[in-house]
PDB file of C-alpha atoms in Angstrom:
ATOM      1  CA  UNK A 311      -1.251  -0.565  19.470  1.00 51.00           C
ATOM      2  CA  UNK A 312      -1.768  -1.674  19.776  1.00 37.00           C
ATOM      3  CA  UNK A 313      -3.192  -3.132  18.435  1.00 39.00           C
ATOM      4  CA  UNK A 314      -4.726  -2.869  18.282  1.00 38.00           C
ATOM      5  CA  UNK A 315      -6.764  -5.149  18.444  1.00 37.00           C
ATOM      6  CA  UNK A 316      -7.080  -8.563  17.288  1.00 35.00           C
ATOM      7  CA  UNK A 317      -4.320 -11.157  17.322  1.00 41.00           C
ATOM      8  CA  UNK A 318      -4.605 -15.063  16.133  1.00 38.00           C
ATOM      9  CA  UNK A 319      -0.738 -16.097  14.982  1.00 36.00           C
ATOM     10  CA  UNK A 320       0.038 -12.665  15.343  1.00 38.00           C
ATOM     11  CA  UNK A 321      -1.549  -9.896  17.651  1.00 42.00           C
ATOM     12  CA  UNK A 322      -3.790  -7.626  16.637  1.00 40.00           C
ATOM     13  CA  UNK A 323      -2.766  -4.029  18.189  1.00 43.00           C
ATOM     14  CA  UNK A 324      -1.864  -1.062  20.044  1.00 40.00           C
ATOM     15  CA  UNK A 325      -1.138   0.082  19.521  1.00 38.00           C
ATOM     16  CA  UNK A 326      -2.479  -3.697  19.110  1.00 41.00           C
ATOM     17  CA  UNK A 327      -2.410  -2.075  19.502  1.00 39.00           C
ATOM     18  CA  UNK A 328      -4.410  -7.743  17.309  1.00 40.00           C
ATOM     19  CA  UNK A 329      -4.787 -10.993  16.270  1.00 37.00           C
ATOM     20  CA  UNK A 330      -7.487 -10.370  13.380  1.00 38.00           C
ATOM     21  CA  UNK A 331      -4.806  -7.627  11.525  1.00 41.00           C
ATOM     22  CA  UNK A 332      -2.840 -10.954  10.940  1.00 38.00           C
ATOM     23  CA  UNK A 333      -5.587 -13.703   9.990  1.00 34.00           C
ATOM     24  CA  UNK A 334      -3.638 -13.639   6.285  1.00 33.00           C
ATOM     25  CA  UNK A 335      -0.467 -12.392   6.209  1.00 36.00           C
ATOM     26  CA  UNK A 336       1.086 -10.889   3.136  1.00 34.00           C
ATOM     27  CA  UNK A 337       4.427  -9.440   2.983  1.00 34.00           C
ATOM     28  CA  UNK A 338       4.708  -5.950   2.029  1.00 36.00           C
ATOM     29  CA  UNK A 339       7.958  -3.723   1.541  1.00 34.00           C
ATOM     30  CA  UNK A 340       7.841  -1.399   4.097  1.00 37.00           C
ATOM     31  CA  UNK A 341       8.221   2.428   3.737  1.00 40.00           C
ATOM     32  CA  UNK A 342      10.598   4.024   6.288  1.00 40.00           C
ATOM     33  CA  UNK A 343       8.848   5.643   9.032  1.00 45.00           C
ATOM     34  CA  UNK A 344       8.847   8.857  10.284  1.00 45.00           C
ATOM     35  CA  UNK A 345       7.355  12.084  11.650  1.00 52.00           C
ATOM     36  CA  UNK A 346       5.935  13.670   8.189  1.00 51.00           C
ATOM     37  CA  UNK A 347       5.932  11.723   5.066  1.00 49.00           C
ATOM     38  CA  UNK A 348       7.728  12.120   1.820  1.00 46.00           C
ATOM     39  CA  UNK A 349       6.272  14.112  -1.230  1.00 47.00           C
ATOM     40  CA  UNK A 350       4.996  11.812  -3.183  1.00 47.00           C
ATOM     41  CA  UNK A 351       2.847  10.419  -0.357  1.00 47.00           C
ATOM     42  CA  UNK A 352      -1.113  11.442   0.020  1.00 53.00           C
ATOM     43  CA  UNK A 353      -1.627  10.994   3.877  1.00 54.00           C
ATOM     44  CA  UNK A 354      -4.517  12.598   5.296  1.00 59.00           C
ATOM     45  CA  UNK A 355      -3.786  15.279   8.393  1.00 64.00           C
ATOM     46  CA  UNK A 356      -4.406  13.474  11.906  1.00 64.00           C
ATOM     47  CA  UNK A 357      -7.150  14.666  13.701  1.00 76.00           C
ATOM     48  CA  UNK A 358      -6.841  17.084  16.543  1.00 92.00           C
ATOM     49  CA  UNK A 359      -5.516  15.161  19.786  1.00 97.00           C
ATOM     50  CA  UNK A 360      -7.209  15.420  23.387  1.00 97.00           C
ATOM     51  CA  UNK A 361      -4.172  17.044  24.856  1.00 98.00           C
ATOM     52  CA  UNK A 362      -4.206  15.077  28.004  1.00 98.00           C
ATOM     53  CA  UNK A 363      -3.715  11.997  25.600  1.00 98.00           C
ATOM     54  CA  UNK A 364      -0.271  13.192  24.094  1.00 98.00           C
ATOM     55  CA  UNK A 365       0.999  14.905  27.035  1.00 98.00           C
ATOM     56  CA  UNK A 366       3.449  12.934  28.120  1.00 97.00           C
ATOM     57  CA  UNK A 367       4.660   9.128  26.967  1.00 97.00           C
ATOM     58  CA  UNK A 368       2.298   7.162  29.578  1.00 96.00           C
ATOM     59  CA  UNK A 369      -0.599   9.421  28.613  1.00 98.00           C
ATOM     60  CA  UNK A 370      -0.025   8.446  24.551  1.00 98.00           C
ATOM     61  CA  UNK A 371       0.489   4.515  25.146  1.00 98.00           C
ATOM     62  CA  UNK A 372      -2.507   4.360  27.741  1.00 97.00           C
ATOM     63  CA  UNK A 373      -4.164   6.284  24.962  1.00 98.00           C
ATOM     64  CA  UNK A 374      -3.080   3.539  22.544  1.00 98.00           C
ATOM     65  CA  UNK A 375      -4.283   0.903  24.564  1.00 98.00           C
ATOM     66  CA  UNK A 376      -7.833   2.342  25.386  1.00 98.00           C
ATOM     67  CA  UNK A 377      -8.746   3.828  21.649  1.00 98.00           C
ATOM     68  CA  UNK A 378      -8.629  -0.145  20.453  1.00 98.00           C
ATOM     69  CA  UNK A 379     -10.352  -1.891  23.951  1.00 98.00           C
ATOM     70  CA  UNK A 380     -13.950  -1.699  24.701  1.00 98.00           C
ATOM     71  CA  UNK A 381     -16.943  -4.268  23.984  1.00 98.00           C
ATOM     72  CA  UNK A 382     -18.371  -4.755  21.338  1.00 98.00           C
ATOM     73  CA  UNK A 383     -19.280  -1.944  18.948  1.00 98.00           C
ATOM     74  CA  UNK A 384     -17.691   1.353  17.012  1.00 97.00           C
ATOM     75  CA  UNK A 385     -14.032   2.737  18.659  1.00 98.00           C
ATOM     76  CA  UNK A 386     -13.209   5.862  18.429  1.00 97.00           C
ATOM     77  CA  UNK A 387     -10.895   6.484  15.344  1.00 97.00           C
ATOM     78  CA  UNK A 388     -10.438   9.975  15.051  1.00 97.00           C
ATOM     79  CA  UNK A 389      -9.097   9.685  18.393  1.00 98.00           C
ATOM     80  CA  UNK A 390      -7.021   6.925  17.382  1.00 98.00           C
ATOM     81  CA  UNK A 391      -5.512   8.721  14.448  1.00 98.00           C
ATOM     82  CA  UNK A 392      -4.814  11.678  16.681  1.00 98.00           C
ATOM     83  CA  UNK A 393      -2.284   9.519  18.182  1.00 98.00           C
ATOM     84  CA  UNK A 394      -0.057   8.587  15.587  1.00 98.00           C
ATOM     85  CA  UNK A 395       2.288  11.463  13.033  1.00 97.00           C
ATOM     86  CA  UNK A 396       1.722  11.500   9.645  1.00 96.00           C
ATOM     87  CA  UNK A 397       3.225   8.756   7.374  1.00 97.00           C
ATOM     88  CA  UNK A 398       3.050   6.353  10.283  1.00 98.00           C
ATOM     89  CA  UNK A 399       2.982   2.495  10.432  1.00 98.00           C
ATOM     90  CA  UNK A 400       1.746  -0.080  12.131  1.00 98.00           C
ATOM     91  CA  UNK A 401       3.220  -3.907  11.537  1.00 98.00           C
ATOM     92  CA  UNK A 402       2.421  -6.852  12.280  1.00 95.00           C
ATOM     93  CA  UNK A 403       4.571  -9.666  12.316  1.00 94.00           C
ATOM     94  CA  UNK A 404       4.157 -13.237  12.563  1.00 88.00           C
ATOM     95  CA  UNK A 405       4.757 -16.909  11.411  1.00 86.00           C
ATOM     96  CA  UNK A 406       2.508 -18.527   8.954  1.00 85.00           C
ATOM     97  CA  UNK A 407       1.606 -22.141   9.170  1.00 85.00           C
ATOM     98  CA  UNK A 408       4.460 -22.972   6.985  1.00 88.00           C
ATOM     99  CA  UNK A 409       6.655 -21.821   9.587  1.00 86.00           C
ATOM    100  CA  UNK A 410       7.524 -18.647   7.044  1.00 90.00           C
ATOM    101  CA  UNK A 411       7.886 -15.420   9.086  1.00 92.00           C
ATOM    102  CA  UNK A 412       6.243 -12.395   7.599  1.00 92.00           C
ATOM    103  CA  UNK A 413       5.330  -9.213   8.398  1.00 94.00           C
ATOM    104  CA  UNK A 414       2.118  -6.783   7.379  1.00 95.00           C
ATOM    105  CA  UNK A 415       2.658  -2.976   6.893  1.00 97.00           C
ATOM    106  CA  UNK A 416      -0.341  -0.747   7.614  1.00 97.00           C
ATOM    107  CA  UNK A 417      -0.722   2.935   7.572  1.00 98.00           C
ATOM    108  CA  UNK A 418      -3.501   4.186  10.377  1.00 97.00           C
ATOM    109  CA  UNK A 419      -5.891   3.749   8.413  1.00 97.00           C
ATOM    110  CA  UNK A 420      -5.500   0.502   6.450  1.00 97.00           C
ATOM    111  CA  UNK A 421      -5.654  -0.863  10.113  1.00 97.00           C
ATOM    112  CA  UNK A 422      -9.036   1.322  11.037  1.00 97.00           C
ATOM    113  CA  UNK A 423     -10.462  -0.234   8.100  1.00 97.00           C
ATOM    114  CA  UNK A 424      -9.269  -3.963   8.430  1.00 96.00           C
ATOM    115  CA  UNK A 425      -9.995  -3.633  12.543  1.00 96.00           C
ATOM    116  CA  UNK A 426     -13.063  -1.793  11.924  1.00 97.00           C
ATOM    117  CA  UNK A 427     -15.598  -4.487  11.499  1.00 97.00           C
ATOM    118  CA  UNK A 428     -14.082  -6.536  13.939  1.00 96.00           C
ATOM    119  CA  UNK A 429     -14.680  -4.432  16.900  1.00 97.00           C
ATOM    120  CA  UNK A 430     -17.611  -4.142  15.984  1.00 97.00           C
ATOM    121  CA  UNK A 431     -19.259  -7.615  16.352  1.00 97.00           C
ATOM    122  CA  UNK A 432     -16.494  -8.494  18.749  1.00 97.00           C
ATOM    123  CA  UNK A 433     -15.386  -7.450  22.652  1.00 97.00           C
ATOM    124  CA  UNK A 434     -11.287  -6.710  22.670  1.00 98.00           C
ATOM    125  CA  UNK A 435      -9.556  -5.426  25.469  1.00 98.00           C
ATOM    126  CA  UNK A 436      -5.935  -4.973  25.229  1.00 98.00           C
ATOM    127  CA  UNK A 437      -3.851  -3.637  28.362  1.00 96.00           C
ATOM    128  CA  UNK A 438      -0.326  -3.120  28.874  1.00 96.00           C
ATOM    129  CA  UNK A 439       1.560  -5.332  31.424  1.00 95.00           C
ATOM    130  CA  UNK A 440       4.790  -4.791  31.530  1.00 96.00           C
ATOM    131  CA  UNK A 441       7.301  -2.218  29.534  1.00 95.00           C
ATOM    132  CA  UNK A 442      10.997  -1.193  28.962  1.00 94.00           C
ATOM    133  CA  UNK A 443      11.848   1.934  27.530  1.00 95.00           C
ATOM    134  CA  UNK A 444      15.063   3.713  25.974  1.00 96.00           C
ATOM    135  CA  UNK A 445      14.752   7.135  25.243  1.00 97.00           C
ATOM    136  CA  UNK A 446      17.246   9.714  23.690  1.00 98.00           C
ATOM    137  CA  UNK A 447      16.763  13.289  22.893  1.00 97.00           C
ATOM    138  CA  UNK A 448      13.395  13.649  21.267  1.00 98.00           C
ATOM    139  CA  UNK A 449      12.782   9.797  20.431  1.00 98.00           C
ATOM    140  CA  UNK A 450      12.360   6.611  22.100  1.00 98.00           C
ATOM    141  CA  UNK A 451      11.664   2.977  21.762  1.00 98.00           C
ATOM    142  CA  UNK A 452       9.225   1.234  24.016  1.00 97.00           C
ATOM    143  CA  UNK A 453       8.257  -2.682  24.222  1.00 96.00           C
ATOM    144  CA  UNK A 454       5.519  -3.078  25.774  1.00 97.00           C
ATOM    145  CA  UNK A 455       4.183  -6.187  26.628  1.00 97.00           C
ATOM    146  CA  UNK A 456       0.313  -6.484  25.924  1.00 97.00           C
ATOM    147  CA  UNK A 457      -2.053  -9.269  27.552  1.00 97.00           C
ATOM    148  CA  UNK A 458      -5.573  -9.218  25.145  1.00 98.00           C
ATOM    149  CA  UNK A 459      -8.597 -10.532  26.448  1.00 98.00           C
ATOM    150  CA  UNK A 460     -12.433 -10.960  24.622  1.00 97.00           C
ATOM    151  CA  UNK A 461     -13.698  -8.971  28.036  1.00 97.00           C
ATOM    152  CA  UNK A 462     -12.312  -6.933  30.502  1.00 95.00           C
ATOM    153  CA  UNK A 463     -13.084  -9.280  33.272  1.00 95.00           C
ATOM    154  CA  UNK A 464     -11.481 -12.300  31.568  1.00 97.00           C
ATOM    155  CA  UNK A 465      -9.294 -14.214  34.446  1.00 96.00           C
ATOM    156  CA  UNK A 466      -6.994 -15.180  31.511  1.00 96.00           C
ATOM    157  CA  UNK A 467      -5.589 -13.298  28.487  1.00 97.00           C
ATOM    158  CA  UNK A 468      -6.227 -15.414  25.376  1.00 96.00           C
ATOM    159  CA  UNK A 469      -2.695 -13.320  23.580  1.00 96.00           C
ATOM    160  CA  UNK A 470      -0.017 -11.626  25.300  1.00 97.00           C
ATOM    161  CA  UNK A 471       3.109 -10.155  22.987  1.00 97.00           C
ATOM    162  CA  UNK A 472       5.289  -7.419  22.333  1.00 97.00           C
ATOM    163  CA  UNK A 473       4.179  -3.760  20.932  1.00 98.00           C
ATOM    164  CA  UNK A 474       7.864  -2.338  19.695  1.00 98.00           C
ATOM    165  CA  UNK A 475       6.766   1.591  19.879  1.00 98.00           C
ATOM    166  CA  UNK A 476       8.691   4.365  18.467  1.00 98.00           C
ATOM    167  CA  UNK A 477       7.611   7.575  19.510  1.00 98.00           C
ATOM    168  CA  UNK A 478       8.440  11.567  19.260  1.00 98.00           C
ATOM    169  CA  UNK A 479       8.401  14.341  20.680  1.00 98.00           C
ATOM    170  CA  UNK A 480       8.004  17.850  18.594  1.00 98.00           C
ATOM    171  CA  UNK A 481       8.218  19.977  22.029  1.00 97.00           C
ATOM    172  CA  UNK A 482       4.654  20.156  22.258  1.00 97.00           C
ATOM    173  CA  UNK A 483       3.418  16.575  22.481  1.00 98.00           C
ATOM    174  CA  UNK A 484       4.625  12.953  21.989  1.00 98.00           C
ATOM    175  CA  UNK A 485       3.270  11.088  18.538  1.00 98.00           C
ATOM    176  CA  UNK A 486       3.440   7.998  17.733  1.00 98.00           C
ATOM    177  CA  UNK A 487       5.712   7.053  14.535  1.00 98.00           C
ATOM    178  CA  UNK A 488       5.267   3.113  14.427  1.00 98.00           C
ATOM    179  CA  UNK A 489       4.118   0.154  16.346  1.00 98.00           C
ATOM    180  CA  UNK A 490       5.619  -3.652  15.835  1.00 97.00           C
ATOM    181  CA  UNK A 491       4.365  -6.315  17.214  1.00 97.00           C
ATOM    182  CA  UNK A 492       4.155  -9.858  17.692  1.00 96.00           C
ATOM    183  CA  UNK A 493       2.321 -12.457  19.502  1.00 95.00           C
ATOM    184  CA  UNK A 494       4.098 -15.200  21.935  1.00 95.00           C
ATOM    185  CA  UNK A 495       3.444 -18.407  20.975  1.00 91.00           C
ATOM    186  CA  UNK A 496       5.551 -22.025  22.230  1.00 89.00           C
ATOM    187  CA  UNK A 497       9.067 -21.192  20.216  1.00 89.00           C
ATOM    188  CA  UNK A 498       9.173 -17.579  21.362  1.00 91.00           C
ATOM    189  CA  UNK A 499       7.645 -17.659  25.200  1.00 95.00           C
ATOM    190  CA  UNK A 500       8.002 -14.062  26.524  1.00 96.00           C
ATOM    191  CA  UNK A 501      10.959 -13.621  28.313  1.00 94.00           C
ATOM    192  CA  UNK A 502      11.082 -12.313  32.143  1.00 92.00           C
ATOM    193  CA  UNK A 503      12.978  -9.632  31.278  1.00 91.00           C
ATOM    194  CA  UNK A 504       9.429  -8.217  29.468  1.00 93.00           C
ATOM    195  CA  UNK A 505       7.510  -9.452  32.001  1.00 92.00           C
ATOM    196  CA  UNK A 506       8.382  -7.372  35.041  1.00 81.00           C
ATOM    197  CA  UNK A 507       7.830  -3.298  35.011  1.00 69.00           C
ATOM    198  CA  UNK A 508      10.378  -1.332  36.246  1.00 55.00           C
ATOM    199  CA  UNK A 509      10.464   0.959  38.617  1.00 51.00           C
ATOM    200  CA  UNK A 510      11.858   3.927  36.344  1.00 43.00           C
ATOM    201  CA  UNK A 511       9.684   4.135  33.685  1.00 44.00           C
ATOM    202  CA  UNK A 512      10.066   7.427  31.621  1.00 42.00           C
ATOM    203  CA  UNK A 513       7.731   9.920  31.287  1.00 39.00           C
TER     204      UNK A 513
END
């Protein structure tokens, strides 16, 4: 979410959620992820969350999804930021056109600020279409397959992928920790499997 938002090898997103994020990829050593970050990290404090967006895991991901979509023009990043915990990541990974895979690690807002401009001049809409979810205790791991389109009435998406979503819950609401994704393209066609929603999604 992603995700967000622009996608050309690589998605953009959501999460997203986006195919602009990955126009140049450059591989970057990855901190581990989680819920606060270490010591020697500076990360600002998210911004207060709506709490009908964080109430439950669909309310966060359709959160996700809607933050980043919209024509053209300004999103909403404080409410964007109020989705994810502090120290989080988003990455986006992809193969360049020398058939090298790499990935792109982002905090919130390295991907506000490279997305930023973007949205601005151009019309994204990124929805969810499919998802399979594990969960266990206070965590879980979500694909969820995105479909982007340039507007909301496009017949066709022009970039469908995979948003790999780790989430948490801290008893009061659910946060996003980090979002992975990657664009389909002709050697990895999405499978079935990640194109059908089940029935018992968890909430």
């Amino acid at each position: 979410m992603i995700m967000p938002p622009f996608r050309a090898v690589i998605s953009i997103r959501f999460l997203s959620l986006l195919a602009v994020t990955t126009a140049l990829m450059v591989t970057t050593k990855a901190q581990t992820p989680g819920p606060a970050p270490s010591p020697a990290q500076i990360t600002p404090a998210p911004a207060a969350a709506n709490p009908a967006d964080v109430a439950t895991m669909d309310s966060t991901i359709a959160a996700l999804y809607d933050v980043i979509s919209g024509p053209a023009g300004k999103r909403n990043w404080d409410r964007f930021r109020s989705l994810f915990a502090p120290g989080a990541r988003l990455i986006a990974n992809g193969v360049r056109p020398t058939g090298e895979v790499a990935s792109r690690v982002m905090t919130v807002e390295d991907y506000a600020q490279r997305n930023g401009p973007f949205f601005e001049k151009n019309g994204f809409f990124e929805q969810e279409a499919a998802r399979h979810t594990d969960e266990f205790g206070n965590i879980a791991q979500v694909f969820s397959t995105y479909e982007s389109r340039h507007a909301k009435d496009d017949a066709k998406p022009f970039q469908r992928g995979i948003n790999s979503i780790q989430l948490m819950n801290d008893g009061k609401r659910w946060w996003v920790v980090t979002i992975f994704w990657q664009g389909e393209d002709e050697k990895n066609p999405l499978p079935d499997k990640y194109l059908k929603r089940p029935t018992d999604v968890i909430n």
